[in-house]
CSV table of C-alpha atoms and ligand atoms in Angstrom, one decimal:
chain,number,residue,atom,x,y,z
A,1,MET,CA,0.0,0.0,0.0
A,2,ARG,CA,1.0,3.6,-0.6
A,3,PRO,CA,1.5,6.0,2.3
A,4,VAL,CA,-1.2,7.4,4.3
A,5,LEU,CA,-1.6,10.9,5.8
A,6,GLY,CA,-3.1,11.0,9.3
A,7,ILE,CA,-4.7,14.2,10.9
A,8,GLU,CA,-5.7,14.2,14.5
A,9,SER,CA,-7.5,17.3,15.9
A,10,SER,CA,-10.4,15.9,18.4
A,11,CYS,CA,-9.1,17.8,21.4
A,12,ASP,CA,-6.3,19.9,22.1
A,13,GLU,CA,-3.4,18.7,20.2
A,14,THR,CA,-3.2,19.3,16.5
A,15,ALA,CA,-1.2,16.6,14.7
A,16,ALA,CA,-0.3,15.2,11.4
A,17,ALA,CA,1.8,12.0,10.5
A,18,VAL,CA,2.8,10.2,7.2
A,19,LEU,CA,3.4,6.5,7.6
A,20,ASP,CA,4.5,3.9,4.5
A,21,GLY,CA,2.3,1.2,3.7
A,22,GLU,CA,3.7,-0.9,6.3
A,23,GLY,CA,3.2,1.4,9.3
A,24,ARG,CA,6.6,2.9,9.4
A,25,ILE,CA,6.8,6.6,10.5
A,26,LEU,CA,8.0,8.7,7.7
A,27,ALA,CA,7.4,12.0,9.4
A,28,GLU,CA,5.1,12.9,12.4
A,29,SER,CA,4.3,16.5,14.1
A,30,VAL,CA,2.1,17.3,17.1
A,31,ALA,CA,1.4,21.1,18.0
A,32,SER,CA,0.2,21.2,21.6
A,33,GLN,CA,-2.0,23.9,22.3
A,34,GLU,CA,-1.4,23.6,26.2
A,35,ALA,CA,-0.2,27.2,26.3
A,36,ALA,CA,-3.4,28.7,24.9
A,37,HIS,CA,-5.7,26.7,27.5
A,38,ALA,CA,-3.8,26.6,30.5
A,39,PRO,CA,-5.0,30.2,31.7
A,40,TYR,CA,-8.5,28.7,31.6
A,41,GLY,CA,-7.8,25.7,33.6
A,42,GLY,CA,-8.8,23.2,30.8
A,43,VAL,CA,-9.8,22.9,27.0
A,44,VAL,CA,-11.8,25.7,25.6
A,45,PRO,CA,-13.4,24.2,22.6
A,46,GLU,CA,-13.7,27.4,20.7
A,47,ILE,CA,-10.0,28.3,20.9
A,48,ALA,CA,-9.1,24.6,20.1
A,49,ALA,CA,-11.0,24.9,16.8
A,50,ARG,CA,-9.4,28.1,15.9
A,51,ALA,CA,-5.9,26.7,16.7
A,52,HIS,CA,-6.6,23.6,14.7
A,53,LEU,CA,-7.3,25.8,11.9
A,54,ALA,CA,-4.5,27.8,12.2
A,55,LEU,CA,-2.0,25.1,12.8
A,56,LEU,CA,-3.0,22.3,10.6
A,57,PRO,CA,-2.1,23.4,6.9
A,58,ASP,CA,1.5,24.0,7.9
A,59,LEU,CA,1.7,21.0,9.9
A,60,VAL,CA,0.4,19.0,6.9
A,61,ARG,CA,2.9,20.6,4.6
A,62,GLY,CA,5.7,20.0,6.9
A,63,VAL,CA,5.0,16.2,7.5
A,64,MET,CA,4.8,15.9,3.7
A,65,ALA,CA,7.8,17.6,3.0
A,66,ARG,CA,9.9,16.0,5.6
A,67,ALA,CA,8.3,12.5,4.2
A,68,GLY,CA,9.6,13.7,0.8
A,69,LEU,CA,6.1,12.9,-0.8
A,70,ALA,CA,3.6,14.8,-2.9
A,71,PHE,CA,-0.1,14.3,-2.1
A,72,ASP,CA,-0.4,12.4,-5.3
A,73,ALA,CA,2.0,9.7,-4.0
A,74,LEU,CA,-0.4,8.9,-1.2
A,75,GLY,CA,-2.7,5.7,-0.9
A,76,GLY,CA,-5.1,7.7,1.5
A,77,VAL,CA,-6.1,10.3,4.0
A,78,ALA,CA,-7.2,9.5,7.4
A,79,ALA,CA,-8.5,11.8,10.0
A,80,SER,CA,-10.2,11.9,13.5
A,81,ALA,CA,-13.8,12.0,13.0
A,82,GLY,CA,-15.1,11.7,16.4
A,83,PRO,CA,-15.7,11.3,19.2
A,84,GLY,CA,-14.2,14.9,20.5
A,85,LEU,CA,-14.9,18.4,20.1
A,86,ILE,CA,-16.9,18.9,17.2
A,87,GLY,CA,-15.1,22.4,16.1
A,88,GLY,CA,-11.7,20.6,15.7
A,89,LEU,CA,-13.2,17.2,14.4
A,90,ILE,CA,-14.6,19.5,11.7
A,91,VAL,CA,-11.5,21.2,11.0
A,92,GLY,CA,-9.5,18.1,10.8
A,93,SER,CA,-12.1,16.0,8.6
A,94,GLN,CA,-12.3,19.0,6.3
A,95,VAL,CA,-8.8,19.5,5.6
A,96,ALA,CA,-8.5,15.6,5.0
A,97,LYS,CA,-11.3,15.3,2.7
A,98,GLY,CA,-10.1,18.3,0.7
A,99,ILE,CA,-6.7,16.7,0.2
A,100,ALA,CA,-8.5,13.4,-0.8
A,101,LEU,CA,-11.1,15.3,-3.1
A,102,ALA,CA,-8.3,17.4,-5.0
A,103,HIS,CA,-6.2,14.2,-5.1
A,104,ALA,CA,-8.7,11.5,-6.1
A,105,LEU,CA,-7.5,9.5,-2.8
A,106,PRO,CA,-9.3,7.5,-0.6
A,107,TYR,CA,-10.6,9.1,2.8
A,108,VAL,CA,-10.9,7.2,6.0
A,109,ALA,CA,-13.2,8.8,9.0
A,110,VAL,CA,-11.1,7.4,11.8
A,111,ASN,CA,-12.8,6.9,15.2
A,112,HIS,CA,-10.3,8.1,17.6
A,113,LEU,CA,-10.9,5.6,20.3
A,114,GLU,CA,-10.1,2.9,17.7
A,115,ALA,CA,-7.0,4.6,16.8
A,116,HIS,CA,-5.9,4.4,20.3
A,117,ALA,CA,-7.0,0.7,20.4
A,118,LEU,CA,-5.0,-0.2,17.2
A,119,THR,CA,-1.7,1.6,18.1
A,120,ALA,CA,-0.8,-1.6,19.7
A,121,ARG,CA,-0.4,-3.1,16.4
A,122,LEU,CA,2.1,-0.6,15.0
A,123,PRO,CA,5.2,-2.2,13.6
A,124,GLY,CA,7.8,-2.6,16.0
A,125,LEU,CA,5.9,-2.3,19.5
A,126,VAL,CA,4.9,-6.1,19.7
A,127,PRO,CA,7.2,-8.6,18.1
A,128,GLY,CA,5.3,-10.1,15.3
A,129,GLY,CA,2.7,-7.6,15.8
A,130,ALA,CA,0.0,-7.5,18.4
A,131,PRO,CA,-2.7,-10.3,17.5
A,132,PHE,CA,-6.5,-9.9,18.2
A,133,PRO,CA,-8.0,-10.2,20.7
A,134,TYR,CA,-6.3,-8.1,23.4
A,135,LEU,CA,-7.6,-5.8,26.0
A,136,LEU,CA,-7.2,-2.1,26.0
A,137,LEU,CA,-7.4,0.1,29.1
A,138,LEU,CA,-7.8,3.6,27.8
A,139,VAL,CA,-7.0,6.2,30.4
A,140,SER,CA,-7.0,9.7,29.2
A,141,GLY,CA,-8.3,13.2,30.1
A,142,GLY,CA,-11.6,12.3,28.2
A,143,HIS,CA,-11.9,8.7,28.4
A,144,CYS,CA,-11.7,5.8,31.1
A,145,GLN,CA,-12.6,2.4,29.6
A,146,CYS,CA,-11.9,-1.3,29.3
A,147,VAL,CA,-12.1,-2.4,25.6
A,148,ALA,CA,-11.7,-6.2,24.3
A,149,VAL,CA,-10.3,-5.4,21.0
A,150,GLU,CA,-11.1,-8.3,18.9
A,151,GLY,CA,-10.7,-7.0,15.3
A,152,VAL,CA,-10.8,-3.8,13.0
A,153,GLY,CA,-14.1,-2.6,13.8
A,154,ARG,CA,-14.8,-5.0,16.4
A,155,HIS,CA,-14.5,-3.7,20.2
A,156,GLU,CA,-16.3,-4.7,22.9
A,157,ARG,CA,-16.4,-2.0,25.8
A,158,LEU,CA,-16.3,-4.1,29.0
A,159,GLY,CA,-16.4,-1.4,31.3
A,160,GLY,CA,-16.0,2.4,32.2
A,161,THR,CA,-16.0,5.1,34.3
A,162,VAL,CA,-19.4,6.0,35.8
A,163,ASP,CA,-18.2,9.7,36.5
A,164,ASP,CA,-14.7,11.2,35.9
A,165,ALA,CA,-12.1,10.0,33.7
A,166,ALA,CA,-8.9,9.0,35.3
A,167,GLY,CA,-6.8,12.0,33.9
A,168,GLU,CA,-9.8,14.1,34.9
A,169,ALA,CA,-9.4,13.2,38.4
A,170,PHE,CA,-5.6,14.0,38.1
A,171,ASP,CA,-6.5,17.3,36.7
A,172,LYS,CA,-9.0,18.2,39.4
A,173,VAL,CA,-6.6,17.1,42.3
A,174,ALA,CA,-3.7,19.0,40.8
A,175,LYS,CA,-5.7,22.0,40.6
A,176,LEU,CA,-6.8,21.5,44.4
A,177,LEU,CA,-2.9,21.4,45.2
A,178,GLY,CA,-2.4,24.3,43.3
A,179,LEU,CA,-0.5,22.8,40.4
A,180,GLY,CA,-0.9,24.0,36.7
A,181,TRP,CA,-3.2,22.4,34.1
A,182,PRO,CA,-2.8,19.8,32.7
A,183,GLY,CA,-2.1,18.4,36.1
A,184,GLY,CA,-1.1,14.9,35.7
A,185,PRO,CA,2.6,15.5,34.9
A,186,ALA,CA,3.1,17.9,37.6
A,187,LEU,CA,1.3,15.8,40.2
A,188,GLU,CA,3.4,12.7,39.2
A,189,GLN,CA,6.6,14.9,39.8
A,190,LEU,CA,5.1,16.2,43.2
A,191,ALA,CA,4.3,12.7,44.2
A,192,ALA,CA,7.7,11.4,43.9
A,193,ASP,CA,8.7,13.4,47.1
A,194,GLY,CA,5.8,12.1,49.0
A,195,ASP,CA,4.8,9.3,51.3
A,196,ALA,CA,1.8,7.4,49.8
A,197,ALA,CA,1.1,5.7,53.2
A,198,ARG,CA,0.4,9.0,55.0
A,199,PHE,CA,-3.3,9.4,53.9
A,200,ALA,CA,-5.5,6.3,53.1
A,201,PHE,CA,-7.9,7.9,50.5
A,202,PRO,CA,-10.9,5.6,49.3
A,203,ARG,CA,-10.4,3.2,46.5
A,204,PRO,CA,-13.7,3.4,44.8
A,205,MET,CA,-15.0,0.2,43.2
A,206,LEU,CA,-12.0,-1.8,44.3
A,207,GLY,CA,-13.0,-5.6,44.1
A,208,ARG,CA,-16.3,-4.8,42.7
A,209,GLU,CA,-17.5,-7.2,40.0
A,210,GLY,CA,-16.7,-5.9,36.1
A,211,CYS,CA,-14.6,-3.3,35.4
A,212,ASP,CA,-16.1,-0.1,35.9
A,213,PHE,CA,-14.6,3.0,37.3
A,214,SER,CA,-15.4,5.8,39.8
A,215,PHE,CA,-13.2,8.6,40.8
A,216,SER,CA,-15.3,11.3,41.9
A,217,GLY,CA,-15.5,10.0,45.5
A,218,LEU,CA,-11.5,9.9,45.5
A,219,LYS,CA,-11.6,13.4,44.4
A,220,THR,CA,-13.9,14.6,46.9
A,221,ALA,CA,-11.7,12.8,49.8
A,222,VAL,CA,-8.8,14.9,48.6
A,223,ALA,CA,-10.9,18.2,48.6
A,224,GLN,CA,-12.0,17.5,52.3
A,225,GLU,CA,-8.3,16.6,53.1
A,226,VAL,CA,-6.9,19.9,51.6
A,227,ALA,CA,-9.7,22.1,53.1
A,228,ARG,CA,-9.0,20.6,56.5
A,229,HIS,CA,-5.6,22.4,56.3
A,230,GLY,CA,-7.4,25.9,55.9
A,231,ALA,CA,-7.0,28.5,53.0
A,232,GLY,CA,-3.9,29.2,51.1
A,233,ALA,CA,-1.0,27.1,49.8
A,234,LEU,CA,-0.2,23.8,51.4
A,235,PRO,CA,3.2,23.2,52.8
A,236,ARG,CA,5.1,21.5,50.0
A,237,THR,CA,5.6,18.1,52.2
A,238,LEU,CA,2.0,18.1,52.9
A,239,ALA,CA,0.8,18.7,49.0
A,240,ALA,CA,3.7,15.8,48.1
A,241,ASP,CA,2.1,13.3,50.8
A,242,ILE,CA,-1.4,14.2,49.4
A,243,ALA,CA,-0.4,13.7,45.8
A,244,ALA,CA,1.6,10.7,46.5
A,245,GLY,CA,-1.5,8.9,48.3
A,246,PHE,CA,-3.9,10.2,45.5
A,247,GLN,CA,-1.6,8.6,42.8
A,248,HIS,CA,-1.2,5.5,44.8
A,249,ALA,CA,-5.0,5.1,44.9
A,250,VAL,CA,-5.4,5.6,41.6
A,251,ALA,CA,-2.9,3.2,40.3
A,252,GLU,CA,-4.4,0.5,42.7
A,253,VAL,CA,-7.9,1.0,41.3
A,254,LEU,CA,-6.7,1.0,37.7
A,255,ALA,CA,-4.7,-2.3,38.3
A,256,ASP,CA,-7.8,-3.9,40.0
A,257,ARG,CA,-10.1,-3.0,37.4
A,258,ALA,CA,-7.6,-4.1,34.5
A,259,GLN,CA,-7.3,-7.6,36.6
A,260,HIS,CA,-11.1,-7.8,36.5
A,261,ALA,CA,-11.0,-6.7,32.8
A,262,MET,CA,-8.3,-9.7,31.9
A,263,ALA,CA,-10.4,-12.3,33.5
A,264,MET,CA,-13.6,-11.0,31.5
A,265,ILE,CA,-11.7,-11.0,28.2
A,266,ARG,CA,-10.0,-14.5,28.8
A,267,ALA,CA,-13.6,-15.6,29.6
A,268,ARG,CA,-14.5,-14.4,26.0
A,269,ALA,CA,-11.4,-15.6,24.5
A,270,THR,CA,-8.8,-17.9,25.8
A,271,ALA,CA,-6.3,-16.6,23.6
A,272,ALA,CA,-6.1,-13.2,25.0
A,273,ARG,CA,-2.7,-12.5,26.3
A,274,LEU,CA,-2.0,-9.0,26.0
A,275,LEU,CA,-3.1,-5.9,28.1
A,276,VAL,CA,-2.5,-2.5,26.0
A,277,VAL,CA,-2.4,0.6,27.8
A,278,ALA,CA,-3.0,4.1,26.3
A,279,GLY,CA,-4.1,7.8,27.1
A,280,GLY,CA,-2.2,10.2,28.8
A,281,VAL,CA,-2.4,8.7,32.4
A,282,ALA,CA,-0.5,5.9,30.8
A,283,ALA,CA,2.5,8.0,31.1
A,284,ASN,CA,2.4,7.8,34.7
A,285,GLY,CA,5.3,5.6,36.1
A,286,ALA,CA,3.2,4.6,39.5
A,287,VAL,CA,0.2,3.6,37.0
A,288,ARG,CA,2.5,1.5,34.6
A,289,ALA,CA,4.1,-0.2,37.5
A,290,ALA,CA,1.0,-1.2,39.1
A,291,LEU,CA,-0.5,-2.4,35.7
A,292,ALA,CA,2.6,-4.3,35.0
A,293,LEU,CA,2.3,-6.4,38.2
A,294,ALA,CA,-1.4,-6.9,37.5
A,295,ALA,CA,-0.9,-8.2,34.1
A,296,GLU,CA,2.0,-10.5,35.3
A,297,ALA,CA,-0.1,-12.0,37.9
A,298,ALA,CA,-2.8,-12.8,35.2
A,299,GLY,CA,-0.4,-14.2,32.8
A,300,PHE,CA,-0.7,-11.2,30.5
A,301,ALA,CA,2.0,-9.0,28.9
A,302,LEU,CA,1.7,-5.5,29.3
A,303,VAL,CA,2.2,-3.3,26.2
A,304,ALA,CA,2.8,0.4,27.1
A,305,PRO,CA,3.6,2.2,23.9
A,306,PRO,CA,5.7,5.2,24.1
A,307,VAL,CA,4.3,8.3,25.8
A,308,ARG,CA,4.4,9.9,22.5
A,309,LEU,CA,2.1,7.2,21.0
A,310,CYS,CA,-0.1,7.0,24.2
A,311,THR,CA,-1.2,10.6,24.2
A,312,ASP,CA,-3.2,11.8,21.2
A,313,ASN,CA,-0.8,11.8,18.1
A,314,ALA,CA,-1.6,11.6,14.2
A,315,VAL,CA,0.6,8.3,14.0
A,316,MET,CA,-2.1,6.1,15.4
A,317,VAL,CA,-4.7,7.7,13.1
A,318,ALA,CA,-2.7,7.1,9.9
A,319,TRP,CA,-2.2,3.6,11.3
A,320,ALA,CA,-6.0,3.1,11.8
A,321,GLY,CA,-6.4,4.4,8.3
A,322,ILE,CA,-4.1,1.8,7.1
A,323,GLU,CA,-5.5,-1.0,8.9
A,324,ARG,CA,-9.1,0.0,7.4
A,325,LEU,CA,-7.7,0.4,4.0
A,326,ARG,CA,-6.0,-3.0,3.9
A,327,LEU,CA,-9.6,-4.3,4.4
A,328,GLY,CA,-11.0,-2.2,1.6
A,329,LEU,CA,-13.0,0.3,4.2
A,330,ALA,CA,-13.4,3.7,3.2
A,331,ASP,CA,-15.7,6.5,4.0
A,332,GLY,CA,-17.8,9.0,1.8
A,333,LEU,CA,-16.8,12.4,1.6
A,334,ASP,CA,-20.2,13.0,3.2
A,335,PHE,CA,-19.3,11.5,6.6
A,336,ALA,CA,-20.2,13.9,9.2
A,337,PRO,CA,-17.6,14.0,12.0
A,338,ARG,CA,-19.5,13.0,15.3
A,339,PRO,CA,-18.8,14.3,18.7
A,340,ARG,CA,-20.2,11.0,20.1
A,341,TRP,CA,-19.1,8.0,18.5
A,342,PRO,CA,-18.9,4.8,20.8
A,343,LEU,CA,-16.6,2.0,19.6
A,344,ALA,CA,-19.6,-0.3,19.6
A,345,ALA,CA,-21.1,1.7,16.7
A,346,LEU,CA,-18.1,0.6,14.6
A,347,ALA,CA,-19.7,-2.9,14.5
A,348,ALA,CA,-22.6,-1.8,12.6
A,349,SER,CA,-20.4,-1.2,9.5
A,350,CYS,CA,-18.9,-5.0,9.8
A,351,HIS,CA,-20.0,-7.9,7.7
A,352,ARG,CA,-18.0,-10.8,8.9
A,353,PRO,CA,-18.2,-10.5,12.9
A,354,ALA,CA,-16.7,-13.9,13.3
A,355,ASP,CA,-13.4,-14.0,11.7
A,356,GLY,CA,-11.4,-11.1,13.4
A,357,ALA,CA,-11.9,-8.4,11.0
A,358,CYS,CA,-14.4,-6.3,9.2
A,359,ALA,CA,-15.3,-6.6,5.6
A,360,PRO,CA,-16.5,-3.5,3.5
A,361,VAL,CA,-20.0,-2.5,3.4
A,362,PRO,CA,-21.9,-1.0,0.6
A,363,PRO,CA,-22.3,2.6,1.4
A,364,ALA,CA,-26.0,3.0,3.2
A,365,SER,CA,-27.9,5.4,1.1
A,366,GLY,CA,-28.6,8.8,2.8
A,367,SER,CA,-27.1,7.7,6.2
A,368,THR,CA,-23.5,7.7,7.7
A,369,ASP,CA,-24.5,5.7,10.8
B,401,LIG,O1,-4.6,11.3,26.1
B,401,LIG,P1,-4.3,12.7,26.4
B,401,LIG,O2,-3.1,13.4,26.1
B,401,LIG,O3,-5.5,13.6,26.0
B,401,LIG,C1,-6.8,13.2,26.0
B,401,LIG,O4,-7.3,13.3,27.3
B,401,LIG,O5,-7.4,13.0,25.0
B,401,LIG,O6,-4.6,12.5,28.1
B,401,LIG,C2,-4.2,13.7,28.7
B,401,LIG,C3,-4.3,13.5,30.2
B,401,LIG,C4,-4.7,14.8,31.4
B,401,LIG,O7,-5.7,14.6,32.1
B,401,LIG,C5,-3.4,14.6,31.8
B,401,LIG,O8,-3.3,15.3,33.2
B,401,LIG,C6,-3.2,12.7,32.0
B,401,LIG,O9,-3.4,12.5,30.6
B,401,LIG,N1,-1.6,12.8,32.3
B,401,LIG,C7,-1.2,12.4,33.4
B,401,LIG,C8,0.3,12.3,33.1
B,401,LIG,N2,0.4,12.8,31.8
B,401,LIG,C9,-0.7,13.2,31.2
B,401,LIG,N3,-1.6,11.7,34.3
B,401,LIG,C10,-1.2,11.3,35.2
B,401,LIG,N4,0.4,11.4,35.4
B,401,LIG,C11,1.1,11.7,34.3
B,401,LIG,N5,2.6,11.5,34.0
B,402,LIG,ZN1,-7.3,10.3,22.7
């Protein structure tokens, strides 16, 4: 297959990448909008959409130039088409569709969650490639779920958060501790100097059937602890102990939930033996360590892609495009981006549910669902 251009613009990272037909990265670029959103303590959708519009054309031209390719040399253009913030999704989708239309290339509307899910199959990450089925634990600022990845377009959500996402909890607790946004990396740094045993914060859902998550009770417990010490900045040692206690609780909960999810996927498919972690929280050392132990205990191997491939990026989008194009799956230029687009909805576009892959479906008239 010829190289594929991928575009990511579903949240606050603007990214473009070109992969060759085997999935080798020819060029990639990520422009973080962190500085633009930081004064507001979170992502502002309108600012994000405008920033994508400003950044994307140069980013795309840049990766094409570094890959040494003209658009006509591509085999397809893939862009995140949901779930995410609609303004950014429209910008990325329109850029991709414009290039596809101008150069008569196939266009792939990539489900951003599927892109995270398929990252583990990029060449070089797992010797011989990650075989289906495997378990995905997606832990980012916007998502927190366990997914049985059974094939391209075939994903079963085994459980997810009933309130906050794990990254959201990190961000909220970091804010309580007076750290900047996004809070995860700063909190991890602070926690490195703390005593995780000083505060026994609750472990929501620990040991509970299934693999749902909940973080709001833990966040409230931290808020109450912080409030007990009165107004004003906390002494650094105290803040570090709280950060370490919180991080330890999250790591323990994630490991416990993953353990349940591994048992669930094994019950569905005895061949499953990989636990893949993705999303920004996968950058956290304590979380990775706890997951590694849980995986080992369950007889699974933990696949933790490099951090730049765990957080939002366009390499995973281009790769998901390649996986789909290899199966003959492409989308019409009338595909409307979807702010909500659960993984389960992808199965509706599959013909052969039993053999581990999707087959192309004829475009449904008048509908993109
Ligand atoms: O996947 P991501 O880059 O963007 C989306 O949310 O889609 O994830 C960002 C989230 C933020 O909530 C951030 O605080 C968290 O991942 N995060 C971390 C760490 N690095 C990023 N959380 C804990 N420890 C980290 N080292
Ligand atoms: Zn993401």
